[in-house]
């Protein structure tokens, strides 16, 4: 019972980060700040959801696969957001301030 | 607990739809690509939740592949048709 409650809590926290990330991408004024909001949703939101699911996972192999997915998304979103930011800067996209 | 997972997956889909507005309005191509990246991650989270809700372990592999494809899409976009001015084709 405790584990269910804990994973529910983690799940809700993950949802909050996803909502914050999406709102950030919608509301922020320029590319760089949107990148910032986007990676928050990716890394922390997904991390919390993976933690919530790992508690319920029937076997250790499943936990390993979940963590593998999270690590891949960590590296992937970091790399692609850095690439977009660097190219945007080279193309002269100026920060909004 | 299954209901909780399905509710979470539904909520993620709603944030996905909210993200579509950024694709529509995004002034530069980079913003549209950002939204695509956000969709990738939201879809991965959604798939993981569904894998747990329906007890379908295959969905976790789908989430893994999806995470990979989202990156390939963004990298291909940046390297191929959004070149920085004066950047020659085979630089770094």
JSON list of C-alpha atoms in Angstrom, two decimals:
[
{"chain": "A", "resi": 1, "resn": "UNK", "atom": "CA", "xyz": [0.00, 0.00, 0.00]},
{"chain": "A", "resi": 2, "resn": "UNK", "atom": "CA", "xyz": [2.84, 2.33, 0.89]},
{"chain": "A", "resi": 3, "resn": "UNK", "atom": "CA", "xyz": [4.57, 1.64, -2.43]},
{"chain": "A", "resi": 4, "resn": "UNK", "atom": "CA", "xyz": [1.39, 2.49, -4.35]},
{"chain": "A", "resi": 5, "resn": "UNK", "atom": "CA", "xyz": [1.08, 5.77, -2.49]},
{"chain": "A", "resi": 6, "resn": "UNK", "atom": "CA", "xyz": [4.73, 6.60, -3.07]},
{"chain": "A", "resi": 7, "resn": "UNK", "atom": "CA", "xyz": [4.59, 5.87, -6.79]},
{"chain": "A", "resi": 8, "resn": "UNK", "atom": "CA", "xyz": [1.39, 7.90, -7.04]},
{"chain": "A", "resi": 9, "resn": "UNK", "atom": "CA", "xyz": [3.18, 10.82, -5.43]},
{"chain": "A", "resi": 10, "resn": "UNK", "atom": "CA", "xyz": [6.15, 10.48, -7.78]},
{"chain": "A", "resi": 11, "resn": "UNK", "atom": "CA", "xyz": [3.83, 10.23, -10.75]},
{"chain": "A", "resi": 12, "resn": "UNK", "atom": "CA", "xyz": [2.02, 13.44, -9.84]},
{"chain": "A", "resi": 13, "resn": "UNK", "atom": "CA", "xyz": [5.33, 15.24, -9.35]},
{"chain": "A", "resi": 14, "resn": "UNK", "atom": "CA", "xyz": [6.44, 14.04, -12.80]},
{"chain": "A", "resi": 15, "resn": "UNK", "atom": "CA", "xyz": [3.20, 15.31, -14.29]},
{"chain": "A", "resi": 16, "resn": "UNK", "atom": "CA", "xyz": [3.75, 18.72, -12.71]},
{"chain": "A", "resi": 17, "resn": "UNK", "atom": "CA", "xyz": [7.18, 18.98, -14.32]},
{"chain": "A", "resi": 18, "resn": "UNK", "atom": "CA", "xyz": [5.78, 17.95, -17.69]},
{"chain": "A", "resi": 19, "resn": "UNK", "atom": "CA", "xyz": [3.08, 20.59, -17.38]},
{"chain": "A", "resi": 20, "resn": "UNK", "atom": "CA", "xyz": [5.66, 23.20, -16.37]},
{"chain": "A", "resi": 21, "resn": "UNK", "atom": "CA", "xyz": [7.88, 22.22, -19.31]},
{"chain": "A", "resi": 22, "resn": "UNK", "atom": "CA", "xyz": [5.04, 22.43, -21.81]},
{"chain": "A", "resi": 23, "resn": "UNK", "atom": "CA", "xyz": [3.82, 25.74, -20.45]},
{"chain": "A", "resi": 24, "resn": "UNK", "atom": "CA", "xyz": [7.41, 26.97, -20.54]},
{"chain": "A", "resi": 25, "resn": "UNK", "atom": "CA", "xyz": [7.74, 26.02, -24.19]},
{"chain": "A", "resi": 26, "resn": "UNK", "atom": "CA", "xyz": [4.47, 27.80, -24.93]},
{"chain": "A", "resi": 27, "resn": "UNK", "atom": "CA", "xyz": [4.98, 30.95, -22.91]},
{"chain": "A", "resi": 28, "resn": "UNK", "atom": "CA", "xyz": [8.67, 31.84, -23.02]},
{"chain": "A", "resi": 29, "resn": "UNK", "atom": "CA", "xyz": [9.68, 34.68, -25.38]},
{"chain": "A", "resi": 30, "resn": "UNK", "atom": "CA", "xyz": [12.59, 33.24, -27.35]},
{"chain": "A", "resi": 31, "resn": "UNK", "atom": "CA", "xyz": [14.31, 30.04, -28.47]},
{"chain": "A", "resi": 32, "resn": "UNK", "atom": "CA", "xyz": [16.88, 29.87, -25.72]},
{"chain": "A", "resi": 33, "resn": "UNK", "atom": "CA", "xyz": [14.46, 30.14, -22.81]},
{"chain": "A", "resi": 34, "resn": "UNK", "atom": "CA", "xyz": [12.17, 27.59, -24.45]},
{"chain": "A", "resi": 35, "resn": "UNK", "atom": "CA", "xyz": [15.11, 25.22, -24.68]},
{"chain": "A", "resi": 36, "resn": "UNK", "atom": "CA", "xyz": [15.63, 25.71, -20.98]},
{"chain": "A", "resi": 37, "resn": "UNK", "atom": "CA", "xyz": [12.04, 24.87, -20.15]},
{"chain": "A", "resi": 38, "resn": "UNK", "atom": "CA", "xyz": [12.02, 21.91, -22.53]},
{"chain": "A", "resi": 39, "resn": "UNK", "atom": "CA", "xyz": [14.94, 20.10, -20.95]},
{"chain": "A", "resi": 40, "resn": "UNK", "atom": "CA", "xyz": [13.35, 20.48, -17.50]},
{"chain": "A", "resi": 41, "resn": "UNK", "atom": "CA", "xyz": [10.30, 18.58, -18.63]},
{"chain": "A", "resi": 42, "resn": "UNK", "atom": "CA", "xyz": [12.48, 15.97, -20.31]},
{"chain": "A", "resi": 43, "resn": "UNK", "atom": "CA", "xyz": [14.96, 15.17, -17.61]},
{"chain": "A", "resi": 44, "resn": "UNK", "atom": "CA", "xyz": [13.13, 15.64, -14.35]},
{"chain": "A", "resi": 45, "resn": "UNK", "atom": "CA", "xyz": [9.58, 14.86, -15.46]},
{"chain": "A", "resi": 46, "resn": "UNK", "atom": "CA", "xyz": [10.53, 11.64, -17.12]},
{"chain": "A", "resi": 47, "resn": "UNK", "atom": "CA", "xyz": [12.91, 10.78, -14.27]},
{"chain": "A", "resi": 48, "resn": "UNK", "atom": "CA", "xyz": [10.10, 11.02, -11.72]},
{"chain": "A", "resi": 49, "resn": "UNK", "atom": "CA", "xyz": [7.76, 8.97, -13.88]},
{"chain": "A", "resi": 50, "resn": "UNK", "atom": "CA", "xyz": [10.42, 6.32, -14.38]},
{"chain": "A", "resi": 51, "resn": "UNK", "atom": "CA", "xyz": [11.01, 6.26, -10.61]},
{"chain": "A", "resi": 52, "resn": "UNK", "atom": "CA", "xyz": [7.29, 5.84, -10.03]},
{"chain": "A", "resi": 53, "resn": "UNK", "atom": "CA", "xyz": [7.11, 2.96, -12.51]},
{"chain": "A", "resi": 54, "resn": "UNK", "atom": "CA", "xyz": [10.30, 1.37, -11.20]},
{"chain": "A", "resi": 55, "resn": "UNK", "atom": "CA", "xyz": [8.65, 0.94, -7.80]},
{"chain": "A", "resi": 56, "resn": "UNK", "atom": "CA", "xyz": [5.89, -1.08, -9.41]},
{"chain": "A", "resi": 57, "resn": "UNK", "atom": "CA", "xyz": [8.16, -3.05, -11.72]},
{"chain": "A", "resi": 58, "resn": "UNK", "atom": "CA", "xyz": [7.82, -6.85, -11.27]},
{"chain": "A", "resi": 59, "resn": "UNK", "atom": "CA", "xyz": [11.47, -7.67, -11.98]},
{"chain": "A", "resi": 60, "resn": "UNK", "atom": "CA", "xyz": [14.88, -5.99, -11.81]},
{"chain": "A", "resi": 61, "resn": "UNK", "atom": "CA", "xyz": [15.30, -6.38, -15.57]},
{"chain": "A", "resi": 62, "resn": "UNK", "atom": "CA", "xyz": [12.30, -4.12, -16.05]},
{"chain": "A", "resi": 63, "resn": "UNK", "atom": "CA", "xyz": [13.78, -1.54, -13.69]},
{"chain": "A", "resi": 64, "resn": "UNK", "atom": "CA", "xyz": [17.01, -1.71, -15.68]},
{"chain": "A", "resi": 65, "resn": "UNK", "atom": "CA", "xyz": [15.17, -1.11, -18.94]},
{"chain": "A", "resi": 66, "resn": "UNK", "atom": "CA", "xyz": [13.26, 1.84, -17.50]},
{"chain": "A", "resi": 67, "resn": "UNK", "atom": "CA", "xyz": [16.45, 3.46, -16.28]},
{"chain": "A", "resi": 68, "resn": "UNK", "atom": "CA", "xyz": [18.05, 2.79, -19.66]},
{"chain": "A", "resi": 69, "resn": "UNK", "atom": "CA", "xyz": [15.19, 4.64, -21.39]},
{"chain": "A", "resi": 70, "resn": "UNK", "atom": "CA", "xyz": [15.59, 7.56, -19.01]},
{"chain": "A", "resi": 71, "resn": "UNK", "atom": "CA", "xyz": [19.38, 7.74, -19.52]},
{"chain": "A", "resi": 72, "resn": "UNK", "atom": "CA", "xyz": [18.92, 7.65, -23.29]},
{"chain": "A", "resi": 73, "resn": "UNK", "atom": "CA", "xyz": [16.40, 10.48, -23.16]},
{"chain": "A", "resi": 74, "resn": "UNK", "atom": "CA", "xyz": [18.74, 12.42, -20.84]},
{"chain": "A", "resi": 75, "resn": "UNK", "atom": "CA", "xyz": [21.64, 12.23, -23.24]},
{"chain": "A", "resi": 76, "resn": "UNK", "atom": "CA", "xyz": [19.44, 12.67, -26.30]},
{"chain": "A", "resi": 77, "resn": "UNK", "atom": "CA", "xyz": [17.58, 15.78, -25.21]},
{"chain": "A", "resi": 78, "resn": "UNK", "atom": "CA", "xyz": [20.73, 17.40, -23.86]},
{"chain": "A", "resi": 79, "resn": "UNK", "atom": "CA", "xyz": [22.57, 16.80, -27.12]},
{"chain": "A", "resi": 80, "resn": "UNK", "atom": "CA", "xyz": [19.80, 17.95, -29.41]},
{"chain": "A", "resi": 81, "resn": "UNK", "atom": "CA", "xyz": [18.98, 21.06, -27.37]},
{"chain": "A", "resi": 82, "resn": "UNK", "atom": "CA", "xyz": [22.66, 22.03, -27.31]},
{"chain": "A", "resi": 83, "resn": "UNK", "atom": "CA", "xyz": [22.85, 21.54, -31.07]},
{"chain": "A", "resi": 84, "resn": "UNK", "atom": "CA", "xyz": [19.77, 23.69, -31.66]},
{"chain": "A", "resi": 85, "resn": "UNK", "atom": "CA", "xyz": [21.04, 26.43, -29.34]},
{"chain": "A", "resi": 86, "resn": "UNK", "atom": "CA", "xyz": [24.49, 26.51, -30.98]},
{"chain": "A", "resi": 87, "resn": "UNK", "atom": "CA", "xyz": [23.09, 26.68, -34.50]},
{"chain": "A", "resi": 88, "resn": "UNK", "atom": "CA", "xyz": [20.53, 29.30, -33.44]},
{"chain": "A", "resi": 89, "resn": "UNK", "atom": "CA", "xyz": [23.32, 31.43, -32.03]},
{"chain": "A", "resi": 90, "resn": "UNK", "atom": "CA", "xyz": [25.38, 31.04, -35.19]},
{"chain": "A", "resi": 91, "resn": "UNK", "atom": "CA", "xyz": [22.41, 32.07, -37.26]},
{"chain": "A", "resi": 92, "resn": "UNK", "atom": "CA", "xyz": [22.17, 35.22, -35.19]},
{"chain": "A", "resi": 93, "resn": "UNK", "atom": "CA", "xyz": [19.02, 34.52, -33.21]},
{"chain": "A", "resi": 94, "resn": "UNK", "atom": "CA", "xyz": [19.43, 37.14, -30.49]},
{"chain": "A", "resi": 95, "resn": "UNK", "atom": "CA", "xyz": [18.14, 36.54, -26.93]},
{"chain": "A", "resi": 96, "resn": "UNK", "atom": "CA", "xyz": [15.01, 38.60, -26.31]},
{"chain": "A", "resi": 97, "resn": "UNK", "atom": "CA", "xyz": [16.45, 40.93, -23.62]},
{"chain": "B", "resi": 1, "resn": "UNK", "atom": "CA", "xyz": [-3.37, 1.70, -9.94]},
{"chain": "B", "resi": 2, "resn": "UNK", "atom": "CA", "xyz": [-4.13, 1.06, -13.59]},
{"chain": "B", "resi": 3, "resn": "UNK", "atom": "CA", "xyz": [-6.60, 3.91, -13.55]},
{"chain": "B", "resi": 4, "resn": "UNK", "atom": "CA", "xyz": [-3.88, 6.21, -12.24]},
{"chain": "B", "resi": 5, "resn": "UNK", "atom": "CA", "xyz": [-1.57, 5.25, -15.10]},
{"chain": "B", "resi": 6, "resn": "UNK", "atom": "CA", "xyz": [-4.27, 5.74, -17.71]},
{"chain": "B", "resi": 7, "resn": "UNK", "atom": "CA", "xyz": [-5.17, 9.10, -16.18]},
{"chain": "B", "resi": 8, "resn": "UNK", "atom": "CA", "xyz": [-1.51, 10.09, -16.31]},
{"chain": "B", "resi": 9, "resn": "UNK", "atom": "CA", "xyz": [-1.22, 9.02, -19.92]},
{"chain": "B", "resi": 10, "resn": "UNK", "atom": "CA", "xyz": [-4.34, 11.04, -20.77]},
{"chain": "B", "resi": 11, "resn": "UNK", "atom": "CA", "xyz": [-2.90, 14.10, -19.01]},
{"chain": "B", "resi": 12, "resn": "UNK", "atom": "CA", "xyz": [0.33, 13.74, -21.01]},
{"chain": "B", "resi": 13, "resn": "UNK", "atom": "CA", "xyz": [-1.71, 13.62, -24.21]},
{"chain": "B", "resi": 14, "resn": "UNK", "atom": "CA", "xyz": [-3.39, 16.88, -23.21]},
{"chain": "B", "resi": 15, "resn": "UNK", "atom": "CA", "xyz": [-0.01, 18.54, -22.71]},
{"chain": "B", "resi": 16, "resn": "UNK", "atom": "CA", "xyz": [0.90, 17.16, -26.13]},
{"chain": "B", "resi": 17, "resn": "UNK", "atom": "CA", "xyz": [-2.08, 18.93, -27.67]},
{"chain": "B", "resi": 18, "resn": "UNK", "atom": "CA", "xyz": [-1.14, 22.12, -25.85]},
{"chain": "B", "resi": 19, "resn": "UNK", "atom": "CA", "xyz": [2.35, 21.80, -27.36]},
{"chain": "B", "resi": 20, "resn": "UNK", "atom": "CA", "xyz": [0.78, 21.76, -30.84]},
{"chain": "B", "resi": 21, "resn": "UNK", "atom": "CA", "xyz": [0.05, 25.45, -30.48]},
{"chain": "B", "resi": 22, "resn": "UNK", "atom": "CA", "xyz": [3.76, 26.13, -30.35]},
{"chain": "B", "resi": 23, "resn": "UNK", "atom": "CA", "xyz": [4.21, 24.22, -33.59]},
{"chain": "B", "resi": 24, "resn": "UNK", "atom": "CA", "xyz": [1.53, 26.39, -35.18]},
{"chain": "B", "resi": 25, "resn": "UNK", "atom": "CA", "xyz": [2.81, 29.71, -33.96]},
{"chain": "B", "resi": 26, "resn": "UNK", "atom": "CA", "xyz": [6.52, 29.11, -33.57]},
{"chain": "B", "resi": 27, "resn": "UNK", "atom": "CA", "xyz": [8.18, 32.07, -35.37]},
{"chain": "B", "resi": 28, "resn": "UNK", "atom": "CA", "xyz": [11.37, 30.23, -36.29]},
{"chain": "B", "resi": 29, "resn": "UNK", "atom": "CA", "xyz": [11.91, 26.68, -37.50]},
{"chain": "B", "resi": 30, "resn": "UNK", "atom": "CA", "xyz": [13.82, 26.02, -34.27]},
{"chain": "B", "resi": 31, "resn": "UNK", "atom": "CA", "xyz": [10.65, 26.49, -32.21]},
{"chain": "B", "resi": 32, "resn": "UNK", "atom": "CA", "xyz": [8.81, 23.93, -34.29]},
{"chain": "B", "resi": 33, "resn": "UNK", "atom": "CA", "xyz": [11.67, 21.52, -33.81]},
{"chain": "B", "resi": 34, "resn": "UNK", "atom": "CA", "xyz": [11.59, 22.19, -30.07]},
{"chain": "B", "resi": 35, "resn": "UNK", "atom": "CA", "xyz": [7.96, 21.20, -29.97]},
{"chain": "B", "resi": 36, "resn": "UNK", "atom": "CA", "xyz": [8.82, 18.02, -31.87]},
{"chain": "B", "resi": 37, "resn": "UNK", "atom": "CA", "xyz": [11.45, 17.24, -29.27]},
{"chain": "B", "resi": 38, "resn": "UNK", "atom": "CA", "xyz": [8.95, 17.84, -26.47]},
{"chain": "B", "resi": 39, "resn": "UNK", "atom": "CA", "xyz": [6.46, 15.55, -28.22]},
{"chain": "B", "resi": 40, "resn": "UNK", "atom": "CA", "xyz": [9.12, 12.85, -28.37]},
{"chain": "B", "resi": 41, "resn": "UNK", "atom": "CA", "xyz": [9.67, 12.89, -24.65]},
{"chain": "B", "resi": 42, "resn": "UNK", "atom": "CA", "xyz": [5.99, 13.16, -23.82]},
{"chain": "B", "resi": 43, "resn": "UNK", "atom": "CA", "xyz": [5.31, 10.18, -26.05]},
{"chain": "B", "resi": 44, "resn": "UNK", "atom": "CA", "xyz": [8.06, 8.18, -24.35]},
{"chain": "B", "resi": 45, "resn": "UNK", "atom": "CA", "xyz": [6.53, 8.90, -20.94]},
{"chain": "B", "resi": 46, "resn": "UNK", "atom": "CA", "xyz": [3.08, 8.04, -22.26]},
{"chain": "B", "resi": 47, "resn": "UNK", "atom": "CA", "xyz": [4.30, 4.72, -23.66]},
{"chain": "B", "resi": 48, "resn": "UNK", "atom": "CA", "xyz": [5.98, 3.78, -20.40]},
{"chain": "B", "resi": 49, "resn": "UNK", "atom": "CA", "xyz": [2.76, 4.48, -18.50]},
{"chain": "B", "resi": 50, "resn": "UNK", "atom": "CA", "xyz": [0.72, 2.43, -20.94]},
{"chain": "B", "resi": 51, "resn": "UNK", "atom": "CA", "xyz": [3.23, -0.40, -20.76]},
{"chain": "B", "resi": 52, "resn": "UNK", "atom": "CA", "xyz": [2.61, -0.57, -17.01]},
{"chain": "B", "resi": 53, "resn": "UNK", "atom": "CA", "xyz": [-1.17, -0.06, -17.30]},
{"chain": "B", "resi": 54, "resn": "UNK", "atom": "CA", "xyz": [-1.78, -2.78, -19.93]},
{"chain": "B", "resi": 55, "resn": "UNK", "atom": "CA", "xyz": [1.03, -5.09, -18.68]},
{"chain": "B", "resi": 56, "resn": "UNK", "atom": "CA", "xyz": [2.52, -5.03, -22.19]},
{"chain": "B", "resi": 57, "resn": "UNK", "atom": "CA", "xyz": [6.30, -5.16, -21.77]},
{"chain": "B", "resi": 58, "resn": "UNK", "atom": "CA", "xyz": [6.80, -4.69, -25.51]},
{"chain": "B", "resi": 59, "resn": "UNK", "atom": "CA", "xyz": [5.72, -1.05, -25.15]},
{"chain": "B", "resi": 60, "resn": "UNK", "atom": "CA", "xyz": [8.88, -0.28, -23.19]},
{"chain": "B", "resi": 61, "resn": "UNK", "atom": "CA", "xyz": [10.96, -1.24, -26.22]},
{"chain": "B", "resi": 62, "resn": "UNK", "atom": "CA", "xyz": [8.75, 0.97, -28.35]},
{"chain": "B", "resi": 63, "resn": "UNK", "atom": "CA", "xyz": [9.47, 3.83, -25.91]},
{"chain": "B", "resi": 64, "resn": "UNK", "atom": "CA", "xyz": [13.20, 3.16, -26.23]},
{"chain": "B", "resi": 65, "resn": "UNK", "atom": "CA", "xyz": [13.07, 3.29, -30.03]},
{"chain": "B", "resi": 66, "resn": "UNK", "atom": "CA", "xyz": [10.88, 6.37, -29.93]},
{"chain": "B", "resi": 67, "resn": "UNK", "atom": "CA", "xyz": [13.36, 8.21, -27.72]},
{"chain": "B", "resi": 68, "resn": "UNK", "atom": "CA", "xyz": [16.08, 7.39, -30.26]},
{"chain": "B", "resi": 69, "resn": "UNK", "atom": "CA", "xyz": [14.04, 8.49, -33.28]},
{"chain": "B", "resi": 70, "resn": "UNK", "atom": "CA", "xyz": [13.14, 11.82, -31.66]},
{"chain": "B", "resi": 71, "resn": "UNK", "atom": "CA", "xyz": [16.82, 12.64, -31.40]},
{"chain": "B", "resi": 72, "resn": "UNK", "atom": "CA", "xyz": [17.58, 11.54, -34.94]},
{"chain": "B", "resi": 73, "resn": "UNK", "atom": "CA", "xyz": [14.82, 13.84, -36.19]},
{"chain": "B", "resi": 74, "resn": "UNK", "atom": "CA", "xyz": [16.18, 16.90, -34.40]},
{"chain": "B", "resi": 75, "resn": "UNK", "atom": "CA", "xyz": [19.79, 16.23, -35.32]},
{"chain": "B", "resi": 76, "resn": "UNK", "atom": "CA", "xyz": [18.90, 15.63, -38.95]},
{"chain": "B", "resi": 77, "resn": "UNK", "atom": "CA", "xyz": [16.91, 18.85, -39.03]},
{"chain": "B", "resi": 78, "resn": "UNK", "atom": "CA", "xyz": [19.72, 20.92, -37.52]},
{"chain": "B", "resi": 79, "resn": "UNK", "atom": "CA", "xyz": [22.51, 19.42, -39.61]},
{"chain": "B", "resi": 80, "resn": "UNK", "atom": "CA", "xyz": [20.70, 19.22, -42.93]},
{"chain": "B", "resi": 81, "resn": "UNK", "atom": "CA", "xyz": [18.34, 22.07, -43.67]},
{"chain": "B", "resi": 82, "resn": "UNK", "atom": "CA", "xyz": [18.97, 24.62, -40.94]},
{"chain": "B", "resi": 83, "resn": "UNK", "atom": "CA", "xyz": [22.58, 25.42, -41.63]},
{"chain": "B", "resi": 84, "resn": "UNK", "atom": "CA", "xyz": [24.27, 28.35, -39.93]},
{"chain": "B", "resi": 85, "resn": "UNK", "atom": "CA", "xyz": [25.38, 30.98, -42.49]},
{"chain": "B", "resi": 86, "resn": "UNK", "atom": "CA", "xyz": [28.83, 30.24, -43.90]},
{"chain": "B", "resi": 87, "resn": "UNK", "atom": "CA", "xyz": [29.04, 26.80, -42.31]},
{"chain": "B", "resi": 88, "resn": "UNK", "atom": "CA", "xyz": [30.48, 24.48, -44.97]},
{"chain": "B", "resi": 89, "resn": "UNK", "atom": "CA", "xyz": [29.02, 21.04, -45.42]},
{"chain": "B", "resi": 90, "resn": "UNK", "atom": "CA", "xyz": [31.63, 18.89, -43.75]},
{"chain": "B", "resi": 91, "resn": "UNK", "atom": "CA", "xyz": [32.64, 21.16, -40.87]},
{"chain": "B", "resi": 92, "resn": "UNK", "atom": "CA", "xyz": [33.20, 19.52, -37.47]}
]
